Every structure is written in C-alpha cells, then in structure tokens.
Amino acid sequence: MAEVPQEAASSQTEDNSKTASTSQTATNSLLTDFKFTRLLNTTSQGRRIILLGTISSQPALLIAERGAFSTDPRHLTSLPKLLSHIQNLGDNDIYRWYLASSTPTKTLDNPTPPDLKLNLIYPCTEKHIQKHSFQQVRYVVETPEIYSKYVRPYMRLCREEGRLNWVFNILEGRKEQENVLFRSAESDPQDDFLLLPDLNWDRQTESSLHLLALVSRRDIWSVRDLKKSSVPWLRHLRSTLATTVAGMYPDVEVDMLKFYVHYQPTYYHFHIHIVHVNLDATGTQAIGKALGLDHVISQLEHMEGGDEEAGMQMVELGYTIGEASELWTRIYLPLKEGREPMVSGDSEPTGSG
Amino acid sequence: MAEVPQEAASSQTEDNSKTASTSQTATNSLLTDFKFTRLLNTTSQGRRIILLGTISSQPALLIAERGAFSTDPRHLTSLPKLLSHIQNLGDNDIYRWYLASSTPTKTLDNPTPPDLKLNLIYPCTEKHIQKHSFQQVRYVVETPEIYSKYVRPYMRLCREEGRLNWVFNILEGRKEQENVLFRSAESDPQDDFLLLPDLNWDRQTESSLHLLALVSRRDIWSVRDLKKSSVPWLRHLRSTLATTVAGMYPDVEVDMLKFYVHYQPTYYHFHIHIVHVNLDATGTQAIGKALGLDHVISQLEHMEGGDEEAGMQMVELGYTIGEASELWTRIYLPLKEGREPMVSGDSEPTGSG
C-alpha cells in the first residue's frame, strides 16, 4: 500500500517467523552492539521506548516494547517464585502493592530496574474473583424506544437507590473536599461545576491529566437529557472548563485538552471527562463508551425540531456493556432473547441499599 | 466515593510509597508463597495478567503488570548489552524483529519466556528519526467554514497528488489481491465494498479482529461527504458488513463488533473500521480520532434541513493532529497565529509526486 511504510507492513511478528536471511549470530550481535545515544520517545505508558544509537558508527533505531506474559501454566506457576528485588509500595487492609523484577538475576554491577508492577489481594473473596475474571462484552444499540421504556426507568432506580449520595455529598461540601481541585463560583448557579481528579491520574503529571467536571445542577442525568436548548449552556461550560484547567496547570494549553462524556456512564449525574491529548488513549476514551463533547454539542445544534423537544433522547446510541452488567442482564439479554425486560415495573424498586 | 472500590482508589502507586506497615520480609514472602491455581484474565494486550491462587491455603489474587522502562540513561545504555535469548523473527532490508529477555539469566531449569519485543532499524535515516520522535499533538475544532475553505481543498490536493492510487489499484483488482479478505457482489454496485485486514491485526486472533471496509464508490472522500440522504445506504452497508464479518469468523457474533470511521482519516477515500469489542482500545478508537458509525448515522437522520442539503459538512468536528502534520502546519497553526492558511489557492497544486 502506497501510504504504508514497509516497516509497519512487516511488523506483524506472527507473520514474520520466517527464517532469518542472515546468520543468527551475526544478526543477534547487531542488537548487543547497539550503542545508546539518546531516548527519542516513550509510548504505551512508558512500556515502549525508542532509542537512537549507533552500530559500527552508523545511526540505528532500537524500539523496545514490553512483551505479553506467557500464559503457559508452568511459567505462571514459577513466576511468583522467580520474583526478586521486591519493593513493597504500600498496604491497605487486604490490598498490597509492589514493584519487582521478574527474574532472580544478581548482576550487582548492572542491577536491572523492576520490570513488574504487582498487586496482591489476600485473602480475596468471591466478589474479587468475579470482578477480575474475564467478562464478555457486547455492543448494543440503544434506540429512543429502548431508552424511554427500559433504560430511563433503570436510571431512575439507580438514583433512587441512593447510588448518587457520594456525588451530592461532594457537591454540597460535606465529604471528600480534599479531592475537589476547583469549585466554580459562576454568576448563574446553573453554570457551576467542580473538578475532581480521575482515579487513574496521579494528580501530578500534566501530560497524563485526567479530570472529571461534575456539574452542580441535578436535572441532567446523562447525555440523554441534553436538548437543543442546552447548547448555549454547554458551550459556556466547555469554554469555562478549558480556560479553568489551562489556568490551573501551567504547561497545559487549551488546545491540549479533549472533552468527552461516557454513555453509559458509571453514575447518572452529568459529568464531563477532561484529558490531556498526550495521555495514552485506553478504553475510557474509546468509541462505544465515550462521546466527544464537541460532537454532541454540534449534533444538538443542527437537530431537527424545536429547542425544547429536540434532544439526545431522539437518537440511537451504541455502546459496549459487560455480560455481568445490570444493563445486559436486565434489559439487553431479555431483548435479545425475545423476553420482556424487567427493570422496575412494579412500584417497589428492587433494593434500596 | 461510594461506587469506587477501595482497591482502585489506592492503586495509584505514586501515591502509595508510604512505608509498609508490616515488615518487609513478611510481606515479600507472601508474594513468593503464592501458589498458582488458574489464570483468571489477561488484559492490556497480554501485558497484565490476573492469577488466582492460594497463600497458606487461603485464596489470593495476584495481578502482575509489565512496568514502564526506566529512562535512566545508565539503564538505557546497558539495556542492549543485557539482552539474552535473542530470537530473530525476521528481516526485511534495514528492518529486523526480535524477541528477547531483558536480563542475562541462565536458570536452565526455569527458562523465562522472552519479555521484550524488539525492532531494529539499521542503518536508519533522518526520516525514521523524525517519525519516531516525540511530536506534540493538538486538539482542533474544524468548523464548517474551516472545512470548506481550507480542509476540503487540502483533501482535493491529496487526492490529486495520486495518494489514492493504491486504493484504486486494490479496488480494481490490480494489486494486493492477497490482502483482500472479502469482495462483495451486491445487486447495486453502489453498495459494494471490500474487506482488508488492518495492519495491526495478525489476521488470526478473532478476539482482536480489526478490519477495514473500503467502499467501491469513489464520491465519498470522508465522513464530511455523508448527507441525510446517505442514511439508507449507510444502514444497508452497516448491516451487510456485520453479517458478512460474523459469517467469515465463526466465533464472532454481530454484537461483538464495533464500527467507526476516522476523522481525519489517513487517506481520503471513505472506509470503515470494524473491530472486535475485546480488542484493547488504543488511540485508533479514541475520541478526537474516531467517530462511532452508529452515532453518525443517527445524527444524520435527525439533522435539520432537506435530505440533499443536510449533512456532515454542516457540523463542527474536533480532532487531534500532530504538530508535524500538514493539517497543522498548513492550516491550524496559521489560523492560531492569525495568518491566512495556504493550501492550494493558486491553480497549481503544490506538487504532484
């Protein structure tokens, strides 16, 4: 393919196990002859490095990437025993964190830095095992009908079960104030928000910044509640968020930020994800989970219908959900099997814990 | 936060370098006492494994993750010298691929599987160095005006420069037919497409399936050319693609597939990405690069305006671009600096190679 560099086209290791054209020894010594000059780049959360150097005085690039673990049971059995240079980073009840080396090497002149991050849960419960087991994910398309008939009642149930108390506690200043990085004081209280760090952010590295903006108003459960009439409010919020965040972190410029919302979100109180463009994109930013805020704003703006009627409740939204999720077991699996979903139906919500 | 398990809340290693409460020896021997029972899950492209086992007959979970490389120049200098068990996977001109172990361990009874994937480019050129160096990314919002005035002419230029010849060669069966996994024969030729493997897919592992659907028609340069009137065509295409792919791969079901398009794409001939939901999401699926196909279809369907006028050319689209990209240097940087972008303007395109 004309636009595809040869190097990418041939980097599929599975396809490249053909016999080497040069002798094994000669080609291997090339690698060990590599003389490091400087680090060009690191990607994949530091697990891929690109080194510039020389071999026989000619320039060379060495790209090193941490490989997948072998899943051979013999290797998995011996793995814990081979650990060395174990550093305990912290303990909290049954949770423990470590750094370690995967091999019992003892080259004292060149100690290798730890190559493993470890997390031990001991003793663990059935719930831990379930949470960490493989779960098949499904992609579903939520039509306006499925939304209004099943998903909206499910959202109401979640809110009534008190799952949002922690949000309201933060918003009202009763709890977790040490996590609030910014609390706005807009002239119109409808415009207010507060900024929290995402749990996966270390709160320090600006190039991997990940914040959550929780809006103060409580009438927007999710992106589905946004109307054409919400556009001015959204535009104001988006621009205030950009300037606020750029003001808080000196190395962050407004065009280094991406804004998105989750659908389905983890909790049904409208919140916006703000990430640095340099943050390695993982599932949180992916299609099927994330919707670009600018995309949604522009979509609303050009929607057919009146300002108050037209809104995101009219459209189809596709997303991925795990087979263990309530949305799958209560709504989408029954629909797939031609059964009627049971969300709330009766007036008694299924639990209030 | 109510919905956040303690374990996640405390797993930020940077924040957890507090002194361990238990003695170093006792807590470390916990790790090495771990007796493996079974593998619960692998994530992060196999670089994170979750093991179920026991310690003193009580259940325990061990989560092991490949760590980031140290960027200490001393370590980077010694890294190539410490490589052992080097396996050459293939050579192609100046490109070489290897697997290797990062430490010169010689435990013959327990040989550790290779933990590094290596890619050597030797000798390399200035262009290789540029391509692999860090490049700041910017998030830009393309308004309908920027699109029609600058980006559309830029797209035309790219097409005129012959950058699409490889696409047309594949479509017309002149080249790379070994890469065509499926070629449709629809009753209306407008509906035809062919399926290619994405370069990052090994062509075998169904759970990481990544295909590209190239449409046969040539009048759609990008998502910007989709109109409200395109909706029936898009819906037909989407459903044909889903059943075709599920038919080709026995373990793939239609609700295990996600569909998206890139904007900006790498080349200006409309193509759709099809990925398995289990494929680890990286930048290719991220907000600021990918638009969910179902989202776009529904957006078009509910757009204000007539079938032929209303379309994606009317909306704002935000995306990320590297500072070395032509879109940045020719269009967005000038706009940011208050200068007039120079795309084509004059009748002579800037190059035809």
Short mmCIF file of C-alpha atoms in Angstrom, two decimals, chain B residues 99-311:
data_model
loop_
_atom_site.label_atom_id
_atom_site.label_comp_id
_atom_site.label_asym_id
_atom_site.label_seq_id
_atom_site.Cartn_x
_atom_site.Cartn_y
_atom_site.Cartn_z
CA LEU B 99 12.05 -11.40 20.87
CA ALA B 100 14.48 -11.33 23.77
CA SER B 101 14.87 -11.48 27.51
CA SER B 102 15.89 -8.30 29.25
CA THR B 103 18.29 -9.99 31.65
CA PRO B 104 21.17 -12.40 31.12
CA THR B 105 19.64 -15.00 33.41
CA LYS B 106 20.70 -18.59 32.94
CA THR B 107 18.33 -20.58 35.13
CA LEU B 108 18.21 -23.60 32.90
CA ASP B 109 15.55 -25.43 34.88
CA ASN B 110 13.19 -22.47 34.62
CA PRO B 111 13.93 -20.60 31.41
CA THR B 112 11.91 -17.36 31.47
CA PRO B 113 9.94 -16.62 28.30
CA PRO B 114 11.06 -13.54 26.36
CA ASP B 115 9.73 -10.33 27.96
CA LEU B 116 10.74 -7.91 25.19
CA LYS B 117 9.69 -7.30 21.62
CA LEU B 118 12.41 -5.51 19.69
CA ASN B 119 12.51 -3.74 16.41
CA LEU B 120 15.82 -2.64 14.95
CA ILE B 121 16.15 -0.20 12.06
CA TYR B 122 19.73 -0.18 10.84
CA PRO B 123 21.01 1.89 9.30
CA CYS B 124 18.25 4.44 9.87
CA THR B 125 17.65 7.77 8.16
CA GLU B 126 16.71 11.23 9.37
CA LYS B 127 13.15 10.46 8.31
CA HIS B 128 12.98 7.43 10.61
CA ILE B 129 14.25 9.57 13.46
CA GLN B 130 11.64 12.24 12.80
CA LYS B 131 8.84 9.73 12.53
CA HIS B 132 9.71 8.10 15.85
CA SER B 133 10.47 11.27 17.80
CA PHE B 134 8.01 12.80 20.22
CA GLN B 135 5.54 15.08 18.49
CA GLN B 136 3.18 17.35 20.39
CA VAL B 137 -0.43 16.72 19.49
CA ARG B 138 -3.08 19.47 19.35
CA TYR B 139 -6.83 19.27 19.57
CA VAL B 140 -8.54 21.43 16.97
CA VAL B 141 -12.18 22.11 16.19
CA GLU B 142 -12.94 22.10 12.48
CA THR B 143 -15.87 24.42 11.83
CA PRO B 144 -17.90 24.13 8.62
CA GLU B 145 -16.08 27.27 7.41
CA ILE B 146 -12.60 25.88 8.07
CA TYR B 147 -13.69 22.69 6.35
CA SER B 148 -15.00 24.25 3.18
CA LYS B 149 -12.35 26.97 2.90
CA TYR B 150 -9.18 25.04 3.78
CA VAL B 151 -9.60 21.38 4.60
CA ARG B 152 -11.69 20.42 1.59
CA PRO B 153 -9.15 21.98 -0.82
CA TYR B 154 -6.39 20.20 1.10
CA MET B 155 -8.23 16.89 0.63
CA ARG B 156 -8.55 17.57 -3.11
CA LEU B 157 -4.83 18.25 -3.27
CA CYS B 158 -4.06 14.94 -1.56
CA ARG B 159 -6.28 13.08 -4.00
CA GLU B 160 -4.76 14.86 -7.00
CA GLU B 161 -1.25 14.04 -5.84
CA GLY B 162 -2.05 10.40 -6.52
CA ARG B 163 -2.03 9.36 -2.89
CA LEU B 164 -5.08 7.20 -3.55
CA ASN B 165 -3.61 5.14 -6.37
CA TRP B 166 -3.02 2.19 -4.04
CA VAL B 167 -6.72 2.25 -3.05
CA PHE B 168 -7.90 2.28 -6.65
CA ASN B 169 -5.40 -0.48 -7.51
CA ILE B 170 -6.88 -2.70 -4.82
CA LEU B 171 -10.47 -1.83 -5.72
CA GLU B 172 -9.85 -2.64 -9.37
CA GLY B 173 -8.07 -5.87 -8.56
CA ARG B 174 -4.74 -4.80 -9.99
CA LYS B 175 -2.70 -5.08 -6.79
CA GLU B 176 -2.56 -6.65 -3.34
CA GLN B 177 -5.34 -9.11 -4.02
CA GLU B 178 -3.76 -11.42 -1.44
CA ASN B 179 -4.86 -8.89 1.18
CA VAL B 180 -8.49 -8.76 0.11
CA LEU B 181 -10.37 -10.91 2.63
CA PHE B 182 -13.76 -10.36 1.03
CA ARG B 183 -15.09 -8.67 -2.07
CA SER B 184 -18.83 -8.06 -2.15
CA ALA B 185 -21.09 -8.55 -5.17
CA GLU B 186 -24.15 -6.50 -4.27
CA SER B 187 -27.06 -6.12 -6.66
CA ASP B 188 -26.44 -2.34 -6.69
CA PRO B 189 -22.72 -1.67 -7.39
CA GLN B 190 -23.06 1.45 -5.21
CA ASP B 191 -23.32 -0.90 -2.24
CA ASP B 192 -20.10 -2.78 -2.97
CA PHE B 193 -17.13 -2.88 -0.65
CA LEU B 194 -14.11 -4.96 0.11
CA LEU B 195 -12.57 -6.01 3.39
CA LEU B 196 -8.87 -5.70 4.21
CA PRO B 197 -7.08 -6.61 7.43
CA ASP B 198 -5.83 -3.65 9.44
CA LEU B 199 -2.05 -3.68 9.52
CA ASN B 200 -2.02 -4.17 13.28
CA TRP B 201 -4.10 -7.31 13.16
CA ASP B 202 -2.37 -10.71 12.96
CA ARG B 203 -5.20 -11.99 10.69
CA GLN B 204 -5.83 -14.89 13.02
CA THR B 205 -6.88 -13.91 16.52
CA GLU B 206 -10.61 -13.34 16.28
CA SER B 207 -10.84 -11.54 19.62
CA SER B 208 -8.52 -8.84 18.33
CA LEU B 209 -10.05 -8.65 14.86
CA HIS B 210 -9.56 -5.32 13.10
CA LEU B 211 -10.77 -4.93 9.53
CA LEU B 212 -11.14 -2.07 7.11
CA ALA B 213 -14.11 -1.87 4.78
CA LEU B 214 -13.28 0.14 1.65
CA VAL B 215 -16.37 1.19 -0.26
CA SER B 216 -16.26 0.81 -4.03
CA ARG B 217 -17.87 4.14 -4.81
CA ARG B 218 -15.40 6.99 -5.07
CA ASP B 219 -17.55 10.02 -4.44
CA ILE B 220 -17.25 9.95 -0.66
CA TRP B 221 -13.92 11.36 0.41
CA SER B 222 -14.60 11.31 4.13
CA VAL B 223 -17.39 11.40 6.72
CA ARG B 224 -17.84 15.06 5.71
CA ASP B 225 -19.46 13.93 2.44
CA LEU B 226 -22.22 11.96 4.16
CA LYS B 227 -25.67 13.53 3.75
CA LYS B 228 -29.02 12.90 5.33
CA SER B 229 -29.82 11.17 2.07
CA SER B 230 -26.94 8.72 2.69
CA VAL B 231 -28.70 7.15 5.68
CA PRO B 232 -30.38 4.21 3.85
CA TRP B 233 -27.10 3.43 2.06
CA LEU B 234 -25.19 3.59 5.36
CA ARG B 235 -27.68 1.41 7.20
CA HIS B 236 -27.58 -1.20 4.46
CA LEU B 237 -23.78 -1.14 4.43
CA ARG B 238 -23.51 -1.39 8.21
CA SER B 239 -25.84 -4.36 8.37
CA THR B 240 -24.20 -6.13 5.40
CA LEU B 241 -20.78 -5.64 6.97
CA ALA B 242 -21.93 -7.06 10.31
CA THR B 243 -23.41 -10.23 8.83
CA THR B 244 -20.51 -10.67 6.40
CA VAL B 245 -17.86 -10.46 9.11
CA ALA B 246 -19.81 -12.67 11.53
CA GLY B 247 -20.13 -15.17 8.69
CA MET B 248 -16.39 -15.16 8.00
CA TYR B 249 -15.28 -15.76 11.58
CA PRO B 250 -17.14 -18.48 13.46
CA ASP B 251 -16.53 -17.09 16.97
CA VAL B 252 -17.55 -13.53 16.10
CA GLU B 253 -21.18 -12.56 16.71
CA VAL B 254 -22.73 -9.41 15.30
CA ASP B 255 -22.96 -7.80 18.75
CA MET B 256 -19.21 -8.31 19.27
CA LEU B 257 -18.36 -5.75 16.58
CA LYS B 258 -17.83 -2.01 16.76
CA PHE B 259 -17.87 0.23 13.68
CA TYR B 260 -16.17 3.59 13.39
CA VAL B 261 -14.59 5.99 10.97
CA HIS B 262 -11.57 8.21 11.38
CA TYR B 263 -11.70 11.93 11.06
CA GLN B 264 -9.19 12.98 9.99
CA PRO B 265 -8.55 9.73 8.12
CA THR B 266 -5.15 8.74 6.72
CA TYR B 267 -6.48 8.80 3.17
CA TYR B 268 -9.48 10.45 1.61
CA HIS B 269 -11.49 7.51 0.34
CA PHE B 270 -14.35 6.51 2.62
CA HIS B 271 -13.55 3.47 4.74
CA ILE B 272 -14.95 1.98 7.91
CA HIS B 273 -13.04 0.36 10.76
CA ILE B 274 -14.52 -2.83 12.17
CA VAL B 275 -13.09 -4.09 15.45
CA HIS B 276 -13.89 -6.86 17.90
CA VAL B 277 -15.15 -5.49 21.24
CA ASN B 278 -12.44 -7.50 23.02
CA LEU B 279 -9.63 -5.74 21.17
CA ASP B 280 -7.77 -3.49 23.60
CA ALA B 281 -8.81 0.05 22.78
CA THR B 282 -5.93 2.30 21.79
CA GLY B 283 -5.65 5.64 20.01
CA THR B 284 -7.29 4.35 16.83
CA GLN B 285 -10.63 4.07 18.66
CA ALA B 286 -10.30 7.23 20.71
CA ILE B 287 -12.35 10.37 20.84
CA GLY B 288 -10.58 13.02 18.78
CA LYS B 289 -9.80 10.46 16.07
CA ALA B 290 -12.72 8.04 15.81
CA LEU B 291 -16.43 8.69 15.26
CA GLY B 292 -18.85 5.89 16.00
CA LEU B 293 -20.63 4.89 12.79
CA ASP B 294 -24.00 4.39 14.52
CA HIS B 295 -23.66 7.80 16.14
CA VAL B 296 -23.05 9.44 12.78
CA ILE B 297 -25.92 7.61 11.10
CA SER B 298 -28.37 8.67 13.78
CA GLN B 299 -27.00 12.20 13.78
CA LEU B 300 -27.64 12.46 10.03
CA GLU B 301 -31.11 11.01 10.36
CA HIS B 302 -32.20 13.71 12.79
CA MET B 303 -30.48 16.62 11.12
CA GLU B 304 -32.41 19.76 10.29
CA GLY B 305 -32.74 20.56 6.59
CA GLY B 306 -33.51 18.73 3.37
CA ASP B 307 -32.20 15.28 2.53
CA GLU B 308 -29.68 16.52 -0.02
CA GLU B 309 -28.53 19.68 1.77
CA ALA B 310 -28.30 18.45 5.35
CA GLY B 311 -25.08 16.58 6.01
#
